[in-house]
Short mmCIF file of C-alpha atoms in Angstrom, two decimals:
data_model
loop_
_atom_site.label_atom_id
_atom_site.label_comp_id
_atom_site.label_asym_id
_atom_site.label_seq_id
_atom_site.Cartn_x
_atom_site.Cartn_y
_atom_site.Cartn_z
CA MET A 275 -0.02 0.03 0.07
CA ALA A 276 1.35 3.45 -0.97
CA ASN A 277 1.69 6.50 1.39
CA VAL A 278 -0.05 9.56 -0.47
CA VAL A 279 0.68 13.20 -0.53
CA VAL A 280 -2.07 15.53 -1.64
CA VAL A 281 -1.28 18.91 -2.79
CA GLY A 282 -2.88 21.78 -4.78
CA SER A 283 -1.70 22.43 -8.14
CA GLN A 284 -3.06 25.94 -8.60
CA TRP A 285 -3.75 28.94 -6.04
CA GLY A 286 -5.44 26.89 -3.44
CA ASP A 287 -9.24 26.23 -3.02
CA GLU A 288 -8.98 23.36 -5.26
CA GLY A 289 -11.22 21.24 -3.30
CA LYS A 290 -8.64 19.29 -1.43
CA GLY A 291 -10.86 18.92 1.68
CA LYS A 292 -13.37 16.54 0.04
CA ILE A 293 -10.65 14.56 -1.68
CA VAL A 294 -8.61 14.39 1.39
CA ASP A 295 -11.70 13.03 3.34
CA TRP A 296 -12.47 10.71 0.56
CA LEU A 297 -9.06 9.41 0.64
CA SER A 298 -8.94 9.21 4.37
CA LYS A 299 -11.42 6.30 4.39
CA ARG A 300 -8.55 4.27 2.93
CA ALA A 301 -5.91 5.87 5.03
CA ASP A 302 -4.87 5.00 8.89
CA VAL A 303 -3.45 8.48 9.61
CA VAL A 304 -3.67 11.97 7.94
CA VAL A 305 -1.03 14.48 8.49
CA ARG A 306 -0.85 18.31 7.99
CA PHE A 307 2.64 19.35 7.07
CA GLN A 308 2.66 23.15 6.34
CA GLY A 309 0.58 26.20 6.49
CA GLY A 310 -1.56 27.36 9.52
CA HIS A 311 -5.09 28.17 10.13
CA ASN A 312 -5.02 30.42 6.92
CA ALA A 313 -5.97 27.15 5.17
CA GLY A 314 -9.65 26.37 4.79
CA HIS A 315 -10.92 22.91 3.95
CA THR A 316 -14.70 22.30 3.53
CA LEU A 317 -16.13 18.67 3.87
CA VAL A 318 -19.76 17.81 3.28
CA ILE A 319 -20.62 14.50 4.97
CA ASP A 320 -24.19 13.11 4.71
CA GLY A 321 -25.42 16.61 4.35
CA VAL A 322 -23.38 17.98 7.37
CA THR A 323 -20.81 20.84 6.39
CA PHE A 324 -17.53 20.81 8.33
CA LYS A 325 -15.13 23.67 7.98
CA LEU A 326 -11.52 22.99 8.97
CA SER A 327 -8.75 25.46 9.13
CA LEU A 328 -6.08 23.80 11.28
CA LEU A 329 -7.18 20.46 11.89
CA PRO A 330 -6.47 17.56 9.42
CA SER A 331 -9.35 16.34 7.41
CA GLY A 332 -9.27 12.98 8.77
CA ILE A 333 -10.31 14.31 12.40
CA VAL A 334 -14.05 13.84 11.37
CA ARG A 335 -13.59 10.23 11.01
CA LYS A 336 -13.69 7.82 13.93
CA SER A 337 -10.58 5.49 14.48
CA LYS A 338 -8.22 7.68 12.14
CA LYS A 339 -5.15 9.05 13.61
CA SER A 340 -4.53 12.83 12.84
CA LEU A 341 -1.14 14.42 12.99
CA ILE A 342 0.00 18.05 12.98
CA GLY A 343 3.62 18.22 12.03
CA ASN A 344 6.46 20.52 12.61
CA GLY A 345 6.16 22.19 9.24
CA VAL A 346 2.83 23.85 10.51
CA VAL A 347 2.62 27.02 12.47
CA LEU A 348 0.09 26.71 15.33
CA ASP A 349 -2.14 29.34 16.89
CA PRO A 350 -3.21 27.61 19.88
CA TRP A 351 -6.25 29.60 20.61
CA ALA A 352 -7.44 28.95 17.19
CA LEU A 353 -6.94 25.36 17.79
CA VAL A 354 -8.95 25.17 20.90
CA ASP A 355 -11.72 27.09 19.21
CA GLU A 356 -11.71 24.80 16.22
CA ILE A 357 -11.93 21.71 18.39
CA ALA A 358 -14.79 23.26 20.41
CA ARG A 359 -16.86 24.05 17.21
CA LEU A 360 -16.37 20.29 15.93
CA LYS A 361 -17.41 19.16 19.53
CA LYS A 362 -20.81 20.91 18.94
CA GLN A 363 -21.22 18.99 15.65
CA GLY A 364 -20.43 15.77 17.46
CA ILE A 365 -16.89 15.21 16.78
CA GLU A 366 -14.61 14.53 19.75
CA VAL A 367 -11.14 15.59 19.57
CA THR A 368 -8.86 13.93 22.22
CA PRO A 369 -5.08 12.92 22.53
CA ASP A 370 -6.23 9.54 21.08
CA ASN A 371 -7.01 10.92 17.74
CA LEU A 372 -4.95 13.92 17.51
CA GLN A 373 -1.09 14.55 18.20
CA ILE A 374 0.83 17.56 17.33
CA ALA A 375 4.57 17.69 16.88
CA ALA A 376 6.51 19.05 20.08
CA ASN A 377 8.76 21.35 17.80
CA THR A 378 5.83 22.91 16.04
CA THR A 379 6.06 26.87 15.97
CA LEU A 380 3.43 28.87 17.63
CA ILE A 381 1.57 31.72 16.33
CA LEU A 382 0.98 34.45 19.19
CA PRO A 383 -1.06 37.65 19.22
CA VAL A 384 1.97 39.67 18.48
CA HIS A 385 2.06 37.80 14.98
CA SER A 386 -1.27 38.61 13.81
CA GLU A 387 -0.96 42.20 14.99
CA LEU A 388 2.18 42.65 13.08
CA ASP A 389 0.62 40.95 10.12
CA GLY A 390 -2.21 43.58 10.26
CA LEU A 391 0.32 46.48 10.81
CA ARG A 392 2.26 45.63 7.71
CA GLU A 393 -0.85 44.97 5.61
CA ASP A 394 -2.34 48.34 6.59
CA ALA A 395 1.01 50.19 5.99
CA ALA A 396 1.57 48.51 2.56
CA LYS A 397 1.51 51.22 -0.41
CA GLY A 398 0.07 50.30 -3.67
CA ALA A 399 -1.13 46.60 -4.03
CA LYS A 400 -1.38 44.67 -0.99
CA ILE A 401 -0.12 40.83 -0.46
CA GLY A 402 -3.84 39.89 0.46
CA THR A 403 -2.73 38.22 3.79
CA THR A 404 -5.35 36.71 6.07
CA ARG A 405 -3.82 38.68 8.83
CA ARG A 406 -3.85 35.52 10.94
CA GLY A 407 0.09 36.03 11.89
CA ILE A 408 1.11 32.93 9.68
CA GLY A 409 4.07 35.03 7.74
CA PRO A 410 5.54 36.65 11.03
CA ALA A 411 5.42 33.24 12.75
CA TYR A 412 7.44 31.75 9.90
CA GLU A 413 9.94 34.56 10.08
CA ASP A 414 10.46 34.08 13.74
CA LYS A 415 10.91 30.35 13.26
CA VAL A 416 13.76 30.89 10.65
CA GLY A 417 15.05 33.84 12.71
CA ARG A 418 15.43 31.24 15.74
CA ARG A 419 13.57 33.32 18.01
CA ALA A 420 10.25 31.38 17.81
CA VAL A 421 8.35 30.05 20.83
CA ARG A 422 7.45 26.29 20.04
CA LEU A 423 4.78 24.06 21.58
CA CYS A 424 7.31 22.33 23.83
CA ASP A 425 8.41 25.56 25.45
CA LEU A 426 5.03 25.74 27.09
CA GLU A 427 5.94 23.03 29.58
CA ASP A 428 9.23 24.88 30.66
CA ASP A 429 8.72 28.10 32.47
CA GLU A 430 12.40 28.88 32.40
CA GLY A 431 12.71 28.34 28.85
CA LEU A 432 9.76 29.95 27.83
CA SER A 433 10.87 33.23 29.56
CA GLN A 434 14.31 33.01 27.61
CA ARG A 435 12.18 32.27 24.18
CA LEU A 436 10.14 35.31 25.08
CA ASP A 437 13.00 37.60 25.74
CA ALA A 438 14.37 36.76 22.17
CA LEU A 439 11.06 37.06 20.57
CA LEU A 440 9.90 40.39 22.19
CA GLY A 441 13.27 41.86 21.89
CA TYR A 442 12.89 41.82 18.12
CA HIS A 443 9.12 42.57 18.02
CA ASN A 444 9.09 45.60 20.27
CA ALA A 445 11.74 47.25 18.12
CA LEU A 446 9.56 46.61 15.02
CA ARG A 447 6.53 48.04 16.92
CA ALA A 448 8.45 51.10 17.99
CA GLY A 449 9.35 51.80 14.40
CA THR A 450 5.64 51.88 13.63
CA GLY A 451 4.66 53.95 16.66
CA GLU A 452 2.97 51.03 18.37
CA ALA A 453 3.33 50.21 22.12
CA PRO A 454 5.54 47.30 23.28
CA VAL A 455 4.00 43.88 23.84
CA ASP A 456 2.39 43.39 27.25
CA ARG A 457 4.62 40.64 28.36
CA GLU A 458 2.91 39.94 31.74
CA LYS A 459 -0.43 39.48 29.73
CA LEU A 460 1.01 37.29 27.20
CA VAL A 461 2.70 35.16 29.73
CA LYS A 462 -0.56 34.81 31.41
CA ASP A 463 -2.45 33.98 28.38
CA LEU A 464 0.15 31.38 27.48
CA LYS A 465 -0.01 29.62 30.92
CA GLU A 466 -3.88 29.66 30.45
CA ILE A 467 -3.79 27.93 27.29
CA ALA A 468 -0.86 25.65 27.87
CA PRO A 469 -2.94 22.92 29.59
CA LYS A 470 -5.49 22.94 26.99
CA VAL A 471 -2.97 21.97 24.08
CA LEU A 472 -0.02 20.29 25.73
CA PRO A 473 -1.89 16.90 26.12
CA PHE A 474 -1.83 16.77 22.35
CA MET A 475 1.95 17.14 22.19
CA GLY A 476 4.16 14.24 21.07
CA PRO A 477 6.87 13.05 18.65
CA VAL A 478 5.23 13.07 15.35
CA TRP A 479 8.21 11.81 13.61
CA LYS A 480 8.54 8.86 15.94
CA THR A 481 4.42 7.97 15.44
CA LEU A 482 4.99 8.24 11.78
CA ASP A 483 7.96 5.95 11.86
CA GLU A 484 6.04 3.32 13.93
CA MET A 485 3.19 3.52 11.62
CA LYS A 486 5.13 3.12 8.54
CA ARG A 487 6.97 0.08 10.03
CA ALA A 488 3.52 -1.43 10.85
CA GLY A 489 2.46 -1.02 7.07
CA LYS A 490 -0.17 1.70 7.99
CA ARG A 491 -1.31 3.74 5.11
CA ILE A 492 -0.42 7.45 5.61
CA LEU A 493 -2.06 10.43 4.05
CA PHE A 494 -0.18 13.79 3.78
CA GLU A 495 -2.76 16.70 3.47
CA GLY A 496 -1.07 20.03 1.96
CA ALA A 497 -2.75 23.39 2.30
CA GLN A 498 -2.89 26.12 -0.37
CA GLY A 499 -1.46 25.36 -3.87
CA LEU A 500 1.73 25.30 -5.70
CA MET A 501 1.44 28.75 -7.18
CA LEU A 502 1.25 30.04 -3.52
CA ASP A 503 4.52 28.53 -2.58
CA VAL A 504 6.99 30.86 -0.99
CA ASP A 505 9.77 29.86 -3.78
CA HIS A 506 7.80 28.80 -6.66
CA GLY A 507 4.74 30.77 -6.49
CA THR A 508 3.75 34.23 -7.61
CA TYR A 509 6.14 35.89 -5.28
CA PRO A 510 5.52 38.07 -3.45
CA TYR A 511 1.74 37.39 -3.63
CA VAL A 512 2.54 33.99 -2.04
CA THR A 513 1.86 32.11 1.47
CA SER A 514 4.88 31.78 3.82
CA SER A 515 5.47 28.08 3.60
CA HIS A 516 6.40 25.58 0.97
CA THR A 517 3.36 24.10 -0.71
CA ALA A 518 5.20 21.70 -3.10
CA ALA A 519 4.93 17.85 -2.30
CA GLY A 520 8.51 17.75 -1.07
CA GLN A 521 7.53 19.57 2.01
CA ALA A 522 5.49 16.77 3.40
CA ALA A 523 8.83 14.90 4.46
CA ALA A 524 10.39 17.82 5.93
CA GLY A 525 7.11 19.28 7.50
CA SER A 526 6.28 15.97 9.35
CA GLY A 527 9.70 14.32 9.99
CA ILE A 528 9.66 11.41 7.58
CA GLY A 529 12.04 10.55 4.82
CA PRO A 530 11.15 11.48 1.27
CA GLY A 531 11.53 7.82 0.40
CA SER A 532 8.19 7.23 2.22
CA LEU A 533 6.41 9.40 -0.10
CA ASP A 534 5.12 6.94 -2.84
CA TYR A 535 2.25 8.91 -4.68
CA VAL A 536 1.66 12.43 -5.28
CA LEU A 537 -1.97 13.44 -5.92
CA GLY A 538 -2.51 16.90 -7.46
CA ILE A 539 -5.88 18.51 -6.69
CA THR A 540 -6.90 20.55 -9.59
CA LYS A 541 -10.09 22.67 -10.24
CA ALA A 542 -11.61 22.28 -13.66
CA TYR A 543 -11.23 26.04 -14.09
CA THR A 544 -9.00 28.45 -12.32
CA THR A 545 -9.62 30.71 -9.10
CA ARG A 546 -7.50 32.77 -6.88
CA VAL A 547 -8.09 34.70 -3.55
CA GLY A 548 -6.43 38.15 -2.88
CA GLU A 549 -3.97 39.98 -4.86
CA GLY A 550 -1.55 38.77 -7.64
CA PRO A 551 -1.27 38.11 -11.23
CA PHE A 552 -3.92 35.74 -12.94
CA PRO A 553 -3.50 35.46 -16.62
CA THR A 554 -6.86 33.81 -17.42
CA GLU A 555 -8.94 35.91 -15.04
CA LEU A 556 -12.41 36.64 -16.42
CA THR A 557 -13.95 39.95 -14.99
CA ASP A 558 -16.98 39.61 -17.28
CA GLU A 559 -20.17 37.69 -16.97
CA ILE A 560 -18.69 34.41 -17.45
CA GLY A 561 -16.33 34.93 -14.63
CA GLN A 562 -19.16 35.92 -12.38
CA LYS A 563 -21.33 32.77 -13.60
CA LEU A 564 -18.26 30.60 -12.70
CA GLY A 565 -17.97 32.26 -9.11
CA GLU A 566 -21.86 31.95 -8.45
CA ARG A 567 -21.96 28.33 -9.62
CA GLY A 568 -18.97 27.27 -7.84
CA HIS A 569 -19.88 29.04 -4.78
CA GLU A 570 -16.28 30.65 -4.93
CA PHE A 571 -15.85 32.18 -1.47
CA GLY A 572 -12.91 31.59 0.80
CA THR A 573 -13.49 28.98 3.52
CA VAL A 574 -11.57 31.04 6.21
CA THR A 575 -11.81 34.58 5.00
CA GLY A 576 -15.31 34.36 3.25
CA ARG A 577 -13.78 36.63 0.49
CA GLY A 578 -14.86 36.09 -3.14
CA ARG A 579 -12.66 34.27 -5.44
CA ARG A 580 -11.43 35.65 -8.66
CA CYS A 581 -12.26 33.25 -11.37
CA GLY A 582 -11.06 32.38 -14.93
CA TRP A 583 -10.48 29.52 -17.52
CA PHE A 584 -8.19 26.68 -16.81
CA ASP A 585 -4.66 27.48 -17.17
CA ALA A 586 -2.86 24.24 -18.30
CA VAL A 587 0.61 25.78 -18.62
CA MET A 588 0.34 26.71 -14.88
CA VAL A 589 -0.81 23.34 -13.77
CA ALA A 590 1.86 21.55 -16.16
CA GLN A 591 4.54 23.47 -14.18
CA ALA A 592 3.07 22.37 -10.76
CA VAL A 593 2.92 18.77 -11.95
CA LYS A 594 6.78 18.96 -12.76
CA ILE A 595 7.78 20.90 -9.53
CA SER A 596 5.72 18.74 -7.18
CA GLY A 597 6.23 15.49 -9.13
CA ILE A 598 2.50 14.88 -9.39
CA GLN A 599 1.80 11.48 -10.52
CA GLY A 600 -2.10 11.79 -10.81
CA ILE A 601 -4.62 14.61 -10.94
CA ALA A 602 -7.92 14.73 -9.16
CA LEU A 603 -10.06 17.00 -11.07
CA THR A 604 -12.76 19.04 -9.14
CA LYS A 605 -15.81 20.92 -9.85
CA LEU A 606 -16.30 19.71 -13.46
CA ASP A 607 -20.19 20.32 -12.83
CA VAL A 608 -19.72 23.87 -12.76
CA LEU A 609 -18.68 23.91 -16.47
CA ASP A 610 -22.09 22.25 -17.42
CA GLY A 611 -23.84 24.42 -19.95
CA PHE A 612 -21.38 26.49 -21.47
CA ASP A 613 -21.16 26.52 -25.37
CA VAL A 614 -17.55 27.02 -25.54
CA ILE A 615 -14.87 26.40 -22.92
CA LYS A 616 -11.35 27.73 -23.44
CA VAL A 617 -8.13 26.45 -22.12
CA CYS A 618 -4.99 28.41 -21.78
CA VAL A 619 -2.07 26.53 -23.86
CA GLY A 620 0.61 29.24 -23.57
CA TYR A 621 1.33 32.94 -23.07
CA THR A 622 2.41 35.82 -25.19
CA LEU A 623 4.66 38.34 -23.47
CA GLY A 624 6.00 41.30 -25.38
CA GLY A 625 5.75 39.84 -28.95
CA SER A 626 7.34 36.55 -27.85
CA THR A 627 5.51 33.41 -26.58
CA LEU A 628 6.13 31.50 -23.51
CA ASP A 629 5.26 27.82 -22.40
CA TYR A 630 6.09 28.27 -18.84
CA PHE A 631 5.13 30.60 -15.91
CA PRO A 632 7.97 33.09 -15.49
CA ALA A 633 9.29 33.99 -12.13
CA THR A 634 9.36 37.68 -12.37
CA SER A 635 6.49 39.54 -10.94
CA ALA A 636 6.42 42.13 -13.88
CA LYS A 637 6.41 39.40 -16.40
CA GLN A 638 3.48 37.55 -14.67
CA LYS A 639 1.40 40.61 -14.43
CA ALA A 640 2.18 41.17 -18.30
CA LEU A 641 1.20 37.69 -19.46
CA LYS A 642 -1.55 37.36 -22.10
CA PRO A 643 -3.13 33.79 -22.37
CA VAL A 644 -3.31 31.82 -25.58
CA TYR A 645 -6.48 29.95 -25.74
CA GLN A 646 -7.74 26.73 -27.33
CA GLU A 647 -11.54 26.59 -27.65
CA LEU A 648 -13.22 23.30 -26.95
CA PRO A 649 -16.97 22.52 -27.28
CA GLY A 650 -18.92 22.55 -24.16
CA TRP A 651 -21.85 20.25 -23.14
CA LYS A 652 -25.41 21.08 -22.21
CA GLU A 653 -25.85 17.66 -20.03
CA SER A 654 -25.41 17.78 -16.43
CA THR A 655 -22.31 16.03 -14.90
CA ARG A 656 -23.29 16.79 -11.23
CA GLY A 657 -23.29 13.77 -9.10
CA ALA A 658 -21.72 11.47 -11.94
CA ARG A 659 -20.10 8.45 -10.62
CA SER A 660 -18.77 6.74 -13.71
CA TRP A 661 -17.04 7.49 -16.93
CA LYS A 662 -20.35 6.42 -18.90
CA GLU A 663 -22.35 9.04 -16.81
CA LEU A 664 -20.25 11.96 -18.51
CA PRO A 665 -21.08 13.71 -21.64
CA ALA A 666 -18.97 12.93 -24.79
CA ASN A 667 -17.50 16.72 -24.76
CA ALA A 668 -16.74 16.49 -21.02
CA VAL A 669 -14.73 13.29 -21.75
CA LYS A 670 -12.85 15.15 -24.42
CA TYR A 671 -12.45 18.18 -22.27
CA ILE A 672 -10.89 15.86 -19.59
CA ARG A 673 -8.60 14.01 -22.15
CA ARG A 674 -7.18 17.39 -23.57
CA ILE A 675 -6.38 18.54 -20.02
CA GLU A 676 -4.35 15.37 -19.63
CA GLU A 677 -2.36 15.94 -22.83
CA LEU A 678 -1.72 19.53 -21.84
CA ILE A 679 -0.52 19.02 -18.28
CA GLU A 680 1.20 15.68 -18.99
CA ALA A 681 -0.49 13.86 -15.96
CA PRO A 682 -3.14 11.32 -16.06
CA ILE A 683 -6.60 11.98 -14.30
CA ALA A 684 -6.86 9.71 -11.15
CA MET A 685 -10.04 11.01 -9.94
CA ILE A 686 -12.98 13.30 -10.90
CA SER A 687 -15.22 15.01 -8.39
CA THR A 688 -18.75 15.86 -9.77
CA SER A 689 -20.09 17.61 -6.65
CA PRO A 690 -19.24 18.40 -2.94
CA GLU A 691 -20.63 15.09 -1.69
CA ARG A 692 -17.99 12.65 -0.84
CA GLU A 693 -19.39 9.82 -2.74
CA ASP A 694 -19.97 11.84 -6.05
CA THR A 695 -16.31 10.85 -7.10
CA ILE A 696 -15.25 8.84 -10.21
CA LEU A 697 -12.22 6.89 -9.42
CA ILE A 698 -9.89 5.92 -12.31
CA HIS A 699 -6.94 5.27 -10.44
CA ASP A 700 -6.69 4.58 -6.41
CA PRO A 701 -3.57 6.26 -5.29
CA PHE A 702 -3.39 3.81 -2.28
CA GLN A 703 -2.90 1.11 -4.84
CA ASP A 704 -0.04 2.61 -6.55
#
């Protein structure tokens, strides 16, 4: 049995929540390995909607182990709130079904405050951050001044970490005219939250090793998408972590040789939340129709998503960078009823043509899509669970996408419901 990594191949919001939940039925453990509570995964199970931001999608299934790896940045207050929300929906989260890596970096109130200060002070186009402190927490992690989960059980060690952290942040705050952090209140708040989160702490790397040796099936759940990767995305309009599949190893504490199959979640069209370049964006009635039919609003922020035609060049790039071996194509039903469907097969830039997404921000903004037109279909694909239920033109559309992105379609999602899925290749049987 293979261990599977699930990553987004666009700008996030590809429908990873449903696919991960669908796959978790076959997995023994689900692992989050990057990002924070800026991620948003929506699951619809037997008509009940669950909105997750930090917890792995496997948490809604009994008998499954959920792990939060060291590559995640953890807001302990957001975690406790999310656990409480799930409890109201009948989902119990305990140390038996959730473990958090001891060396996970914490997001503190000072991080979200700094996030907001920077965004408000930005001149011109803003990054579009969720203001949840994700970026500043990663900065402190790399700067070796972060407070980690394990620090909460050591008063003396916590005091030393706070000295390093606040020495830096208070200098930044002074530069913006903000008052210093109230250290006494921060310590009080941390001591209050500690007993609520420390019971979940453990050596995630060790748990993963034991499960691997026992032949358990492991599902690694990514957040956001490749084009939001801090290195490979539309910098600076990116998230603050690595969203490529390789991060699954480093962000959870397992060797890359244990990552057997990479599944790229890909929407049948393209969306983006927030600022940044978007070559195939549609600001006309078609773009509005895609947004309305696809219910394109951010799970975390509630912000409306920008919509456009499928960008095969961008997805092909994500396939190569993340080593994607199969695609889960989502929201195919949103394209029902269009007379013509366009696919971006290249770009023009200053009179020349490009077959890849360039790294330079100025070039990204200047790209003009080259489209291929494909015939649409009038029949409904919603709820289809087999190839034979799909209209002929829908099948042609899927096959053309496969050719352009150079990766096979492994799964097709035709509605938010878990079982409305066409399985072509089971990633766990690779």
